[in-house]
């Protein structure tokens, strides 16, 4: 089922398409500040951004023909993807064939969406990532001793395509149960070496071959979301030195370029004080808006950044406009 809401007159020359997700409200606000009109596609009624966008289509993101017609009606030639949902990437991939330019590199984002594929790329490019083992389906199940020899205990068990939260396994019994749970969720399994270090996340903007990392944020999903198998004693609370933070920022900038990302990816990593940085995964489109569904993330990342004058929604829009070759500020028609 689809529904379209129009507010005001069409303004084709300043129209930007948007799939915002949890970042929708802030991204619309930033587009308005820059003088642009927002044609928003929302996956459900009441989604953030539906209240302040100029034109709204509410429909499942898999309804590609419906969305294509919506954007065609408004002459949309540029699209901002503000959510990392795999359906948003698939949608943008199809719309790109129609000449609509997305703010992100869809090919790179689709690789990043499958954790084991991205870990292969990270290691191929010469960056560090924990050792890992992949199980695609139940018929591929190896002897657990093989995994133990390669990865060791404890280890972290993840859904390769984000069907469920990661969990830590401390022995073969817990590993077996976690593997079965992930496979039953419909995802391949990624079993990752557990590295004890400082959990960090780093947003990086990328446009036209240039990357800028904004800050090292101290955020642990395992701690904040109370992930299964993790204990408080395992979380290192200290911060890196300013010198080590600078090295991490440079590291993430180089990785963003090597990964061929565009837009605002955010890297989750484990940093060892005075030592190496291991990349755990990446959100090729980081959440930039305050949403009640991400309150721990809001408190650990977005609000501290805003206190420093770093507005990720504004950066997302500026980076998109730079890629599109459009003005940063203009008068709205």
Short mmCIF file of C-alpha atoms in Angstrom, two decimals:
data_model
loop_
_atom_site.label_atom_id
_atom_site.label_comp_id
_atom_site.label_asym_id
_atom_site.label_seq_id
_atom_site.Cartn_x
_atom_site.Cartn_y
_atom_site.Cartn_z
CA UNK A 1 0.00 0.00 0.00
CA UNK A 2 1.28 3.48 -0.89
CA UNK A 3 0.26 6.99 0.06
CA UNK A 4 1.48 10.35 -1.21
CA UNK A 5 1.25 13.71 0.50
CA UNK A 6 2.01 17.01 -1.22
CA UNK A 7 2.64 20.28 0.55
CA UNK A 8 2.92 23.41 -1.55
CA UNK A 9 3.84 23.88 -5.21
CA UNK A 10 6.36 21.84 -7.14
CA UNK A 11 9.85 23.30 -7.30
CA UNK A 12 11.66 21.11 -9.80
CA UNK A 13 14.99 22.91 -10.03
CA UNK A 14 15.62 22.63 -6.28
CA UNK A 15 14.14 19.17 -5.71
CA UNK A 16 16.21 16.50 -3.92
CA UNK A 17 14.97 12.94 -3.41
CA UNK A 18 15.45 11.47 0.04
CA UNK A 19 15.21 8.09 1.76
CA UNK A 20 15.94 9.14 5.31
CA UNK A 21 14.91 6.45 7.78
CA UNK A 22 15.72 7.47 11.35
CA UNK A 23 17.66 10.47 10.00
CA UNK A 24 14.78 11.82 7.92
CA UNK A 25 13.76 14.81 10.03
CA UNK A 26 17.25 16.28 10.37
CA UNK A 27 18.14 15.67 6.72
CA UNK A 28 14.98 17.47 5.55
CA UNK A 29 15.79 20.40 7.86
CA UNK A 30 19.31 20.64 6.43
CA UNK A 31 18.03 20.54 2.86
CA UNK A 32 15.63 23.37 3.66
CA UNK A 33 18.45 25.42 5.21
CA UNK A 34 20.38 25.03 1.95
CA UNK A 35 17.39 26.16 -0.09
CA UNK A 36 16.29 22.76 -1.42
CA UNK A 37 12.92 21.03 -1.53
CA UNK A 38 12.68 17.46 -0.21
CA UNK A 39 10.72 14.65 -1.88
CA UNK A 40 10.81 11.97 0.82
CA UNK A 41 10.15 8.26 0.51
CA UNK A 42 9.19 6.73 3.87
CA UNK A 43 8.84 3.05 4.63
CA UNK A 44 5.97 3.58 7.07
CA UNK A 45 3.48 6.17 8.29
CA UNK A 46 4.86 8.64 10.81
CA UNK A 47 8.49 7.92 9.93
CA UNK A 48 10.85 10.74 10.83
CA UNK A 49 10.84 13.36 8.07
CA UNK A 50 7.24 12.81 6.98
CA UNK A 51 6.14 15.81 9.03
CA UNK A 52 8.55 18.35 7.55
CA UNK A 53 9.30 17.08 4.02
CA UNK A 54 7.66 18.98 1.14
CA UNK A 55 6.42 15.88 -0.65
CA UNK A 56 6.03 12.45 0.91
CA UNK A 57 5.46 8.99 -0.49
CA UNK A 58 4.83 6.25 2.08
CA UNK A 59 5.46 2.82 0.65
CA UNK A 60 7.60 -0.28 1.07
CA UNK A 61 11.10 0.43 -0.26
CA UNK A 62 10.79 -2.67 -2.42
CA UNK A 63 8.04 -0.97 -4.48
CA UNK A 64 10.60 0.33 -6.93
CA UNK A 65 8.23 1.18 -9.78
CA UNK A 66 5.99 3.24 -7.46
CA UNK A 67 8.97 5.15 -6.12
CA UNK A 68 10.40 5.61 -9.60
CA UNK A 69 7.12 7.22 -10.72
CA UNK A 70 7.04 9.47 -7.64
CA UNK A 71 10.53 10.81 -8.30
CA UNK A 72 9.90 11.10 -12.04
CA UNK A 73 6.79 13.23 -11.39
CA UNK A 74 8.92 15.73 -9.47
CA UNK A 75 11.87 15.63 -11.84
CA UNK A 76 14.23 14.25 -9.18
CA UNK A 77 17.76 13.79 -10.50
CA UNK A 78 19.62 13.56 -7.17
CA UNK A 79 18.96 11.22 -4.26
CA UNK A 80 20.20 11.24 -0.68
CA UNK A 81 20.20 7.86 1.05
CA UNK A 82 20.13 8.56 4.78
CA UNK A 83 19.57 5.00 5.98
CA UNK A 84 21.72 1.91 5.73
CA UNK A 85 18.83 -0.48 5.09
CA UNK A 86 19.66 -2.98 2.36
CA UNK A 87 16.37 -2.22 0.57
CA UNK A 88 17.39 1.44 0.33
CA UNK A 89 20.61 0.41 -1.41
CA UNK A 90 18.77 -1.93 -3.78
CA UNK A 91 16.32 0.88 -4.56
CA UNK A 92 19.11 3.35 -5.26
CA UNK A 93 20.85 0.77 -7.46
CA UNK A 94 17.75 0.57 -9.68
CA UNK A 95 17.12 4.34 -9.69
CA UNK A 96 20.72 4.96 -10.70
CA UNK A 97 19.98 3.10 -13.94
CA UNK A 98 17.32 5.77 -14.61
CA UNK A 99 19.88 8.56 -14.28
CA UNK A 100 19.17 9.48 -10.65
CA UNK A 101 22.48 10.08 -8.88
CA UNK A 102 22.72 8.77 -5.29
CA UNK A 103 24.94 10.41 -2.67
CA UNK A 104 26.64 7.09 -1.91
CA UNK A 105 28.60 4.55 -3.93
CA UNK A 106 25.99 1.81 -4.06
CA UNK A 107 28.44 -0.92 -5.04
CA UNK A 108 30.66 -0.14 -2.05
CA UNK A 109 27.66 0.07 0.29
CA UNK A 110 26.35 -3.32 -0.82
CA UNK A 111 29.75 -4.90 -0.13
CA UNK A 112 29.82 -3.27 3.32
CA UNK A 113 26.34 -4.61 4.06
CA UNK A 114 27.66 -8.20 4.05
CA UNK A 115 30.11 -8.30 6.96
CA UNK A 116 32.33 -11.12 5.75
CA UNK A 117 32.64 -9.58 2.27
CA UNK A 118 33.71 -6.28 3.78
CA UNK A 119 36.20 -7.96 6.13
CA UNK A 120 37.75 -9.63 3.07
CA UNK A 121 38.09 -6.21 1.44
CA UNK A 122 39.59 -4.63 4.59
CA UNK A 123 42.27 -7.28 4.80
CA UNK A 124 42.88 -7.22 1.04
CA UNK A 125 43.55 -3.46 1.24
CA UNK A 126 46.12 -4.00 4.00
CA UNK A 127 44.08 -2.89 7.02
CA UNK A 128 43.57 -4.86 10.22
CA UNK A 129 40.44 -6.80 11.08
CA UNK A 130 39.99 -9.69 13.53
CA UNK A 131 40.41 -13.22 12.17
CA UNK A 132 37.07 -14.68 11.11
CA UNK A 133 35.31 -17.81 9.90
CA UNK A 134 32.15 -17.91 7.75
CA UNK A 135 29.36 -20.49 7.68
CA UNK A 136 26.88 -19.95 4.84
CA UNK A 137 24.31 -22.63 5.68
CA UNK A 138 23.71 -25.58 7.99
CA UNK A 139 25.12 -28.07 5.49
CA UNK A 140 28.45 -26.18 5.68
CA UNK A 141 28.77 -26.72 9.44
CA UNK A 142 32.38 -27.75 10.21
CA UNK A 143 33.73 -29.54 13.27
CA UNK A 144 33.79 -26.87 15.97
CA UNK A 145 37.40 -27.79 16.70
CA UNK A 146 38.31 -26.31 13.30
CA UNK A 147 36.80 -22.98 14.32
CA UNK A 148 38.44 -23.13 17.74
CA UNK A 149 41.86 -23.71 16.17
CA UNK A 150 41.48 -20.77 13.78
CA UNK A 151 39.60 -18.26 15.94
CA UNK A 152 39.96 -19.42 19.53
CA UNK A 153 37.75 -18.72 22.54
CA UNK A 154 36.14 -16.42 23.41
CA UNK A 155 34.82 -15.42 20.00
CA UNK A 156 32.03 -13.20 18.67
CA UNK A 157 29.20 -14.68 16.59
CA UNK A 158 27.46 -12.31 14.19
CA UNK A 159 24.75 -12.41 11.55
CA UNK A 160 26.50 -11.53 8.33
CA UNK A 161 23.49 -9.52 7.08
CA UNK A 162 22.28 -8.02 10.39
CA UNK A 163 19.27 -10.20 11.13
CA UNK A 164 20.13 -10.18 14.85
CA UNK A 165 22.58 -8.74 17.38
CA UNK A 166 26.07 -10.23 17.84
CA UNK A 167 26.82 -12.40 20.87
CA UNK A 168 29.97 -13.73 22.53
CA UNK A 169 30.66 -17.46 22.85
CA UNK A 170 33.09 -18.69 25.50
CA UNK A 171 33.07 -22.41 24.69
CA UNK A 172 31.95 -24.95 22.09
CA UNK A 173 28.48 -25.35 23.60
CA UNK A 174 27.77 -21.61 23.44
CA UNK A 175 29.29 -21.42 19.96
CA UNK A 176 27.06 -24.23 18.65
CA UNK A 177 23.93 -22.59 20.07
CA UNK A 178 24.86 -19.15 18.68
CA UNK A 179 25.60 -20.54 15.20
CA UNK A 180 22.25 -22.31 15.05
CA UNK A 181 20.44 -19.17 16.23
CA UNK A 182 22.00 -17.03 13.49
CA UNK A 183 21.35 -19.58 10.75
CA UNK A 184 17.73 -19.91 11.89
CA UNK A 185 17.41 -16.11 11.54
CA UNK A 186 18.08 -16.44 7.81
CA UNK A 187 21.64 -15.10 7.75
CA UNK A 188 25.04 -16.65 7.12
CA UNK A 189 27.24 -16.74 10.23
CA UNK A 190 30.36 -14.70 10.84
CA UNK A 191 32.52 -15.97 13.71
CA UNK A 192 35.08 -13.37 14.71
CA UNK A 193 38.16 -13.36 16.91
CA UNK A 194 37.46 -11.55 20.20
CA UNK A 195 39.88 -8.68 20.75
CA UNK A 196 39.82 -6.84 24.04
CA UNK A 197 40.42 -3.16 23.47
CA UNK A 198 38.70 0.22 23.45
CA UNK A 199 35.45 0.26 21.48
CA UNK A 200 35.32 3.26 19.16
CA UNK A 201 33.27 4.50 16.23
CA UNK A 202 34.49 7.10 13.71
CA UNK A 203 32.34 9.04 11.20
CA UNK A 204 34.11 9.99 7.96
CA UNK A 205 32.79 12.14 5.13
CA UNK A 206 33.89 11.25 1.60
CA UNK A 207 33.30 13.21 -1.60
CA UNK A 208 35.22 13.61 -4.84
CA UNK A 209 38.19 11.58 -3.67
CA UNK A 210 38.65 13.42 -0.36
CA UNK A 211 37.96 12.05 3.12
CA UNK A 212 37.66 13.75 6.51
CA UNK A 213 37.32 11.87 9.81
CA UNK A 214 35.58 14.03 12.41
CA UNK A 215 36.15 12.46 15.82
CA UNK A 216 36.90 9.29 17.71
CA UNK A 217 33.68 8.48 19.57
CA UNK A 218 33.74 6.06 22.48
CA UNK A 219 30.78 3.79 21.94
CA UNK A 220 30.39 0.07 22.60
CA UNK A 221 27.30 -1.58 21.14
CA UNK A 222 28.07 -4.69 23.21
CA UNK A 223 27.91 -2.65 26.42
CA UNK A 224 25.14 -0.21 25.55
CA UNK A 225 22.84 -2.90 24.16
CA UNK A 226 23.79 -5.49 26.79
CA UNK A 227 24.71 -8.05 24.17
CA UNK A 228 24.60 -11.71 25.14
CA UNK A 229 27.80 -13.22 26.53
CA UNK A 230 29.67 -9.96 27.21
CA UNK A 231 30.57 -8.93 30.77
CA UNK A 232 31.28 -5.49 32.22
CA UNK A 233 34.83 -6.52 33.10
CA UNK A 234 35.67 -6.87 29.41
CA UNK A 235 34.95 -3.27 28.47
CA UNK A 236 37.97 -0.97 28.52
CA UNK A 237 36.75 2.45 29.67
CA UNK A 238 39.87 4.54 29.08
CA UNK A 239 40.30 6.90 26.14
CA UNK A 240 43.13 7.00 23.64
CA UNK A 241 45.79 9.67 23.82
CA UNK A 242 45.39 12.62 21.44
CA UNK A 243 48.31 11.26 19.44
CA UNK A 244 46.66 7.85 19.11
CA UNK A 245 43.32 9.46 18.22
CA UNK A 246 45.02 11.37 15.40
CA UNK A 247 46.45 8.09 14.07
CA UNK A 248 43.01 6.48 14.19
CA UNK A 249 41.44 9.40 12.29
CA UNK A 250 44.07 9.12 9.57
CA UNK A 251 43.61 5.32 9.47
CA UNK A 252 39.85 5.65 8.96
CA UNK A 253 40.26 8.29 6.26
CA UNK A 254 42.59 6.02 4.31
CA UNK A 255 40.26 3.06 4.77
CA UNK A 256 37.23 5.07 3.60
CA UNK A 257 39.03 5.98 0.38
CA UNK A 258 40.36 2.45 -0.11
CA UNK A 259 36.79 1.14 0.30
CA UNK A 260 35.56 3.64 -2.32
CA UNK A 261 32.84 4.94 -0.03
CA UNK A 262 30.96 8.16 -0.69
CA UNK A 263 28.82 10.09 1.78
CA UNK A 264 29.21 9.58 5.52
CA UNK A 265 30.32 6.06 6.50
CA UNK A 266 30.99 5.28 10.18
CA UNK A 267 33.61 2.75 11.19
CA UNK A 268 33.29 0.56 14.29
CA UNK A 269 36.69 -0.53 15.52
CA UNK A 270 38.62 -1.90 18.46
CA UNK A 271 41.63 0.24 19.35
CA UNK A 272 44.55 -0.98 21.41
CA UNK A 273 46.14 1.80 23.50
CA UNK A 274 49.40 2.81 21.85
CA UNK A 275 48.95 0.08 19.25
CA UNK A 276 46.85 -1.27 16.42
CA UNK A 277 43.30 -0.53 15.35
CA UNK A 278 41.13 -3.48 14.27
CA UNK A 279 38.16 -2.68 12.04
CA UNK A 280 35.07 -4.62 13.17
CA UNK A 281 32.54 -3.38 10.62
CA UNK A 282 31.26 -0.27 8.89
CA UNK A 283 27.92 1.43 8.49
CA UNK A 284 28.33 2.86 5.00
CA UNK A 285 25.48 5.25 5.86
CA UNK A 286 25.70 6.33 9.47
CA UNK A 287 22.65 7.42 11.48
CA UNK A 288 22.71 11.22 11.65
CA UNK A 289 19.40 12.05 13.34
CA UNK A 290 18.20 11.80 16.93
CA UNK A 291 15.75 8.90 17.22
CA UNK A 292 14.24 7.30 20.32
CA UNK A 293 15.21 3.91 18.88
CA UNK A 294 18.93 4.74 19.17
CA UNK A 295 19.14 6.48 22.54
CA UNK A 296 22.48 4.89 23.67
CA UNK A 297 23.99 5.88 20.31
CA UNK A 298 22.50 9.36 20.61
CA UNK A 299 24.12 9.85 24.02
CA UNK A 300 27.50 8.37 23.12
CA UNK A 301 27.90 9.76 19.61
CA UNK A 302 25.44 12.31 18.23
CA UNK A 303 24.97 14.59 21.26
CA UNK A 304 28.71 14.76 22.16
CA UNK A 305 29.49 15.57 18.52
CA UNK A 306 26.87 18.31 18.44
CA UNK A 307 28.43 19.85 21.56
CA UNK A 308 31.65 20.05 19.53
CA UNK A 309 29.79 21.75 16.69
CA UNK A 310 29.78 18.63 14.50
CA UNK A 311 26.36 18.11 12.90
CA UNK A 312 26.39 14.81 10.98
CA UNK A 313 23.11 15.55 9.19
CA UNK A 314 24.53 18.84 7.89
CA UNK A 315 27.73 17.08 6.83
CA UNK A 316 25.70 14.41 4.99
CA UNK A 317 23.81 17.05 3.01
CA UNK A 318 26.92 19.15 2.30
CA UNK A 319 28.81 16.07 1.12
CA UNK A 320 25.90 15.06 -1.12
CA UNK A 321 25.61 18.52 -2.67
CA UNK A 322 29.35 18.53 -3.30
CA UNK A 323 29.09 15.22 -5.15
CA UNK A 324 26.06 16.44 -7.09
CA UNK A 325 27.85 19.65 -8.08
CA UNK A 326 25.05 21.76 -6.56
CA UNK A 327 25.26 24.97 -4.55
CA UNK A 328 25.65 24.68 -0.79
CA UNK A 329 23.15 27.50 -0.26
CA UNK A 330 20.59 29.01 -2.57
CA UNK A 331 17.25 30.79 -2.44
CA UNK A 332 14.30 28.41 -2.47
CA UNK A 333 11.89 29.01 -5.34
#
